[in-house]
Coordinates of C-alpha atoms in Angstrom, one line a residue:
M18 CA 128.9 71.3 105.8
K19 CA 128.9 74.8 106.6
V20 CA 125.7 76.4 107.6
L21 CA 125.1 80.2 107.5
I22 CA 122.2 81.6 109.7
A23 CA 121.0 85.2 109.2
G24 CA 119.2 86.3 112.2
C25 CA 120.9 84.4 114.9
G26 CA 118.2 85.3 117.7
D27 CA 116.2 82.7 119.9
L28 CA 114.9 80.6 117.0
G29 CA 118.3 81.0 114.7
T30 CA 120.4 80.3 117.5
E31 CA 118.4 76.9 118.6
T32 CA 118.4 75.9 115.1
G33 CA 122.4 76.5 114.8
L34 CA 122.8 74.5 117.7
R35 CA 121.1 71.5 116.5
F36 CA 123.3 71.8 113.3
V37 CA 126.3 71.8 115.4
E38 CA 125.0 68.6 117.4
L39 CA 124.9 66.7 114.1
G40 CA 128.6 67.9 113.2
H41 CA 128.2 71.0 111.1
R42 CA 129.9 74.3 111.2
V43 CA 127.6 77.2 111.9
L44 CA 128.2 81.0 111.2
G45 CA 125.5 83.3 112.8
L46 CA 125.2 86.8 111.5
R47 CA 123.6 89.4 114.0
R48 CA 124.4 92.7 115.4
N49 CA 125.7 91.3 118.7
P50 CA 127.5 88.1 117.8
G51 CA 129.0 88.2 121.4
L52 CA 125.5 86.7 122.7
L53 CA 126.1 83.7 120.5
P54 CA 127.1 80.6 122.3
A55 CA 130.6 79.3 121.9
A56 CA 129.6 76.6 119.1
I57 CA 128.6 79.0 116.9
S58 CA 130.9 81.2 115.0
G59 CA 129.4 85.1 114.7
Q60 CA 129.8 88.1 112.5
S61 CA 128.6 91.3 113.5
I62 CA 126.6 92.9 110.8
D63 CA 123.4 95.2 110.2
L64 CA 122.0 93.3 107.4
S65 CA 119.4 96.2 106.5
R66 CA 122.4 98.3 105.7
E67 CA 125.4 95.9 104.9
K68 CA 126.4 93.0 102.8
P69 CA 127.8 90.0 104.9
A70 CA 131.0 88.4 104.3
V71 CA 129.9 84.8 102.9
P72 CA 132.3 81.9 103.4
P73 CA 133.1 80.4 100.0
D74 CA 132.0 76.8 101.3
T75 CA 128.6 77.8 102.6
E76 CA 126.1 74.8 101.6
I77 CA 123.1 75.9 103.7
V78 CA 121.6 79.3 104.3
I79 CA 118.8 80.0 106.8
V80 CA 117.4 83.5 107.2
A81 CA 115.6 84.1 110.3
L82 CA 115.3 87.7 110.6
A83 CA 113.4 89.7 113.2
A84 CA 112.1 93.3 112.6
G85 CA 113.2 95.6 115.4
S86 CA 109.5 97.1 115.7
P87 CA 106.0 96.2 114.5
T88 CA 106.2 98.9 111.8
P89 CA 106.2 98.8 108.0
E90 CA 109.6 100.6 107.9
A91 CA 111.2 98.2 110.2
Y92 CA 109.7 95.2 108.5
R93 CA 111.1 96.4 105.3
A94 CA 114.4 96.9 106.6
A95 CA 114.6 93.6 108.1
Y96 CA 112.7 91.3 105.8
V97 CA 113.2 93.2 102.0
D98 CA 116.7 95.0 102.7
G99 CA 118.2 92.6 104.7
L100 CA 117.3 89.5 102.8
R101 CA 118.4 91.6 99.4
N102 CA 121.7 92.4 100.8
L103 CA 122.4 88.7 101.8
L104 CA 121.2 87.4 98.4
D105 CA 123.5 90.0 96.7
A106 CA 126.5 89.2 99.1
L107 CA 126.1 85.4 97.8
D108 CA 125.9 86.4 94.2
E109 CA 129.1 88.8 94.6
A110 CA 130.9 85.9 96.5
A111 CA 129.6 83.4 93.7
V112 CA 128.4 81.0 96.3
T113 CA 125.3 78.8 95.3
P114 CA 124.0 77.2 98.4
R115 CA 122.5 73.6 98.2
R116 CA 119.6 74.6 100.4
F117 CA 118.0 78.0 101.4
L118 CA 115.3 78.7 103.7
L119 CA 113.6 81.9 104.6
V120 CA 111.4 82.0 108.0
S121 CA 108.3 84.0 107.2
S122 CA 104.8 83.9 108.9
T123 CA 101.4 82.7 108.7
A124 CA 100.3 86.2 109.0
V125 CA 100.1 86.6 105.3
Y126 CA 96.7 84.8 105.1
D127 CA 94.3 87.2 106.0
V128 CA 91.3 84.7 106.8
S129 CA 88.7 85.6 109.3
D130 CA 85.9 82.8 108.8
G131 CA 87.6 79.7 110.5
S132 CA 88.5 77.9 107.5
W133 CA 91.3 75.6 106.8
V134 CA 94.5 77.0 105.6
D135 CA 97.2 75.0 103.8
E136 CA 100.1 75.7 101.4
Q137 CA 97.5 75.6 98.5
T138 CA 95.7 78.5 100.1
P139 CA 96.5 81.9 98.3
A140 CA 98.1 84.4 100.5
N141 CA 96.0 87.6 100.8
P142 CA 98.0 89.8 103.5
Q143 CA 96.6 92.9 104.8
A144 CA 98.5 96.2 103.7
G145 CA 101.7 96.9 106.0
T146 CA 103.7 94.5 107.5
D147 CA 102.0 91.3 106.3
A148 CA 102.4 92.4 102.9
I149 CA 105.8 93.1 103.3
L150 CA 106.7 89.4 104.3
L151 CA 105.1 88.4 101.2
E152 CA 107.0 90.9 99.2
A153 CA 110.3 89.2 100.6
E154 CA 109.2 85.6 100.0
R155 CA 108.6 86.5 96.3
M156 CA 111.8 88.4 95.9
L157 CA 113.5 85.0 97.4
H158 CA 111.7 82.9 94.9
A159 CA 112.3 85.3 91.9
R160 CA 116.4 85.0 92.6
I161 CA 116.3 81.3 94.1
P162 CA 113.2 79.4 92.6
A163 CA 114.3 76.2 94.8
A164 CA 114.5 78.1 98.1
V165 CA 112.2 76.9 100.9
V166 CA 109.7 79.6 102.6
F167 CA 108.8 78.4 106.2
R168 CA 105.6 80.2 107.4
L169 CA 105.7 79.9 111.0
A170 CA 102.6 80.4 113.1
G171 CA 102.7 82.0 116.6
V172 CA 106.0 80.6 118.4
Y173 CA 105.9 79.8 121.9
G174 CA 108.5 78.1 124.0
P175 CA 111.1 78.8 126.9
G176 CA 111.0 82.5 128.1
R177 CA 108.1 83.2 126.0
E178 CA 105.4 83.5 128.7
R179 CA 103.2 86.1 127.9
L180 CA 99.9 84.0 128.2
I181 CA 101.0 82.2 131.2
T182 CA 101.7 85.5 133.0
Q183 CA 98.5 86.9 132.0
V184 CA 96.7 83.8 133.4
R185 CA 98.7 84.0 136.6
E186 CA 97.7 87.9 137.1
G187 CA 94.2 87.5 136.2
R188 CA 94.6 89.6 132.9
A189 CA 93.8 86.8 130.2
T190 CA 92.1 88.1 127.2
V191 CA 91.1 86.5 124.0
S192 CA 90.7 88.7 120.8
A193 CA 87.2 89.0 119.2
R194 CA 88.9 88.5 115.9
S195 CA 91.0 85.4 116.7
R196 CA 88.7 82.7 117.4
H197 CA 91.0 79.8 116.4
T198 CA 95.0 80.3 117.6
N199 CA 97.7 78.5 115.8
R200 CA 101.1 78.0 117.4
I201 CA 104.4 75.9 117.0
H202 CA 107.0 75.2 119.9
R203 CA 110.2 77.0 119.1
D204 CA 112.1 73.6 119.5
D205 CA 109.6 72.0 116.7
A206 CA 110.5 75.3 114.5
A207 CA 114.1 74.7 114.8
A208 CA 114.0 70.9 114.6
A209 CA 111.8 71.1 111.3
I210 CA 114.2 73.4 109.6
V211 CA 117.2 71.3 110.5
H212 CA 115.0 68.5 109.0
L213 CA 114.2 70.2 105.7
M214 CA 117.6 71.3 105.0
L215 CA 119.1 68.0 105.7
R216 CA 116.7 65.7 103.6
T217 CA 117.8 63.7 100.8
E218 CA 114.7 64.8 98.7
Q219 CA 114.4 68.4 97.3
P220 CA 112.0 70.3 99.6
A221 CA 108.6 71.8 98.6
P222 CA 109.0 75.6 98.0
L223 CA 106.7 76.2 100.9
Y224 CA 105.6 74.6 104.2
L225 CA 103.5 75.6 107.1
G226 CA 105.3 75.5 110.6
V227 CA 102.2 74.8 113.0
D228 CA 101.5 72.2 115.5
S229 CA 98.6 69.7 115.0
A230 CA 96.1 71.5 117.3
P231 CA 94.4 74.4 116.2
V232 CA 92.1 75.5 118.9
A233 CA 90.1 78.2 120.4
G234 CA 92.2 80.8 122.2
T235 CA 89.8 80.2 125.3
E236 CA 90.6 76.7 125.5
V237 CA 94.3 77.3 125.8
L238 CA 93.8 79.8 128.6
E239 CA 91.6 77.4 130.6
F240 CA 94.2 74.6 130.0
L241 CA 96.9 77.3 131.6
A242 CA 94.6 78.0 134.4
D243 CA 94.1 74.4 135.2
E244 CA 97.7 73.7 135.0
L245 CA 98.5 76.4 137.3
G246 CA 95.7 75.4 139.8
L247 CA 94.0 78.9 139.1
P248 CA 90.3 79.4 138.5
A249 CA 89.4 79.5 134.9
P250 CA 90.0 83.1 133.7
T251 CA 87.3 85.7 132.8
I252 CA 87.5 86.0 129.0
T253 CA 87.6 89.6 127.9
E254 CA 86.7 90.2 124.5
T255 CA 89.2 92.6 122.8
L256 CA 89.6 93.9 119.2
G257 CA 93.1 92.4 117.9
P258 CA 95.0 93.9 115.0
R259 CA 96.2 90.5 113.6
G260 CA 95.3 87.1 113.5
G261 CA 91.8 86.6 112.0
D262 CA 90.3 83.2 112.7
K263 CA 91.9 80.4 110.7
R264 CA 92.9 76.7 111.2
L265 CA 96.5 75.8 109.9
R266 CA 97.1 72.5 108.6
N267 CA 100.7 70.8 108.9
Q268 CA 100.0 67.8 106.6
L269 CA 102.9 68.7 104.2
L270 CA 105.3 69.1 106.9
R271 CA 104.5 65.7 108.5
S272 CA 104.5 64.2 105.1
T273 CA 108.1 64.6 104.8
G274 CA 108.6 62.3 107.9
F275 CA 108.9 65.1 110.6
S276 CA 107.7 64.2 114.0
F277 CA 106.6 66.9 116.5
S278 CA 108.1 66.8 120.0
Y279 CA 105.3 69.0 121.0
P280 CA 102.2 68.1 118.6
S281 CA 99.8 70.3 120.6
Y282 CA 99.8 73.0 123.0
R283 CA 99.3 70.9 125.8
E284 CA 102.6 69.2 125.8
G285 CA 104.4 72.2 124.6
Y286 CA 103.0 74.6 127.6
R287 CA 103.6 71.6 130.1
A288 CA 107.2 71.7 129.1
V289 CA 107.4 75.6 129.4
L290 CA 105.8 75.6 132.9
A291 CA 108.2 72.8 133.8
G292 CA 111.3 75.0 132.8
R293 CA 112.5 72.9 130.2
G294 CA 114.8 74.6 127.7
T295 CA 116.3 77.9 127.9
R296 CA 115.6 81.2 125.6
H297 CA 118.6 82.4 123.6
P298 CA 119.4 86.2 123.8

């Protein structure tokens, strides 16, 4: 089966390698395809400005784009313009993929009261970058109603050691607006994408990609300090621009038969601390 991955950074590359391991052929679209592993074919393109050449035998499309900076302009270029150019290229090539998945973000839920959020919770993004993500999702479903939107919580994993570094250096902080934190290990995010795309049953139009342990940010920092053999960090309350206070449910994803390798931050961060896995460039 031919898989096209638009946005082959860390997550896209890990996803592609997992498809390859199952015997599928993968084409990755990115500005610098020379950074891709040999198992993934590459096409050099800036999707915000160009339409890709779509192989006629493409059956699965994954969109895992990333904005170049946290500005509305960069988000629109990546998520709206980039997605539109890809969709237009599919139309012009008369290619109708069997499955299509867009990686989005749970940032589209502006919830600040600690309540539970799932796929039935209406999205209510703040103006700016979060609203642009929802705009891209709606554009996709308007053009491909059967497409899957996969809203990820904060992704962590190999090479993503910001919190670990802060704890080591005594700079750990927790946002006054982010009482609960939600996350997913990169490997679980990639495995879930492959799982949803290869299921016999038609996927739902929306899934939340998050592990099974929404917890207070202070708990994660204290856990990391304990694992590192350091004193519990002094928590400095800081105002954060995003995140709010919400607890994300993953029951719908688990109901498909998906099993997490890292069901909570404990297993995941222990793997990171042990040096398990590699971050892809």
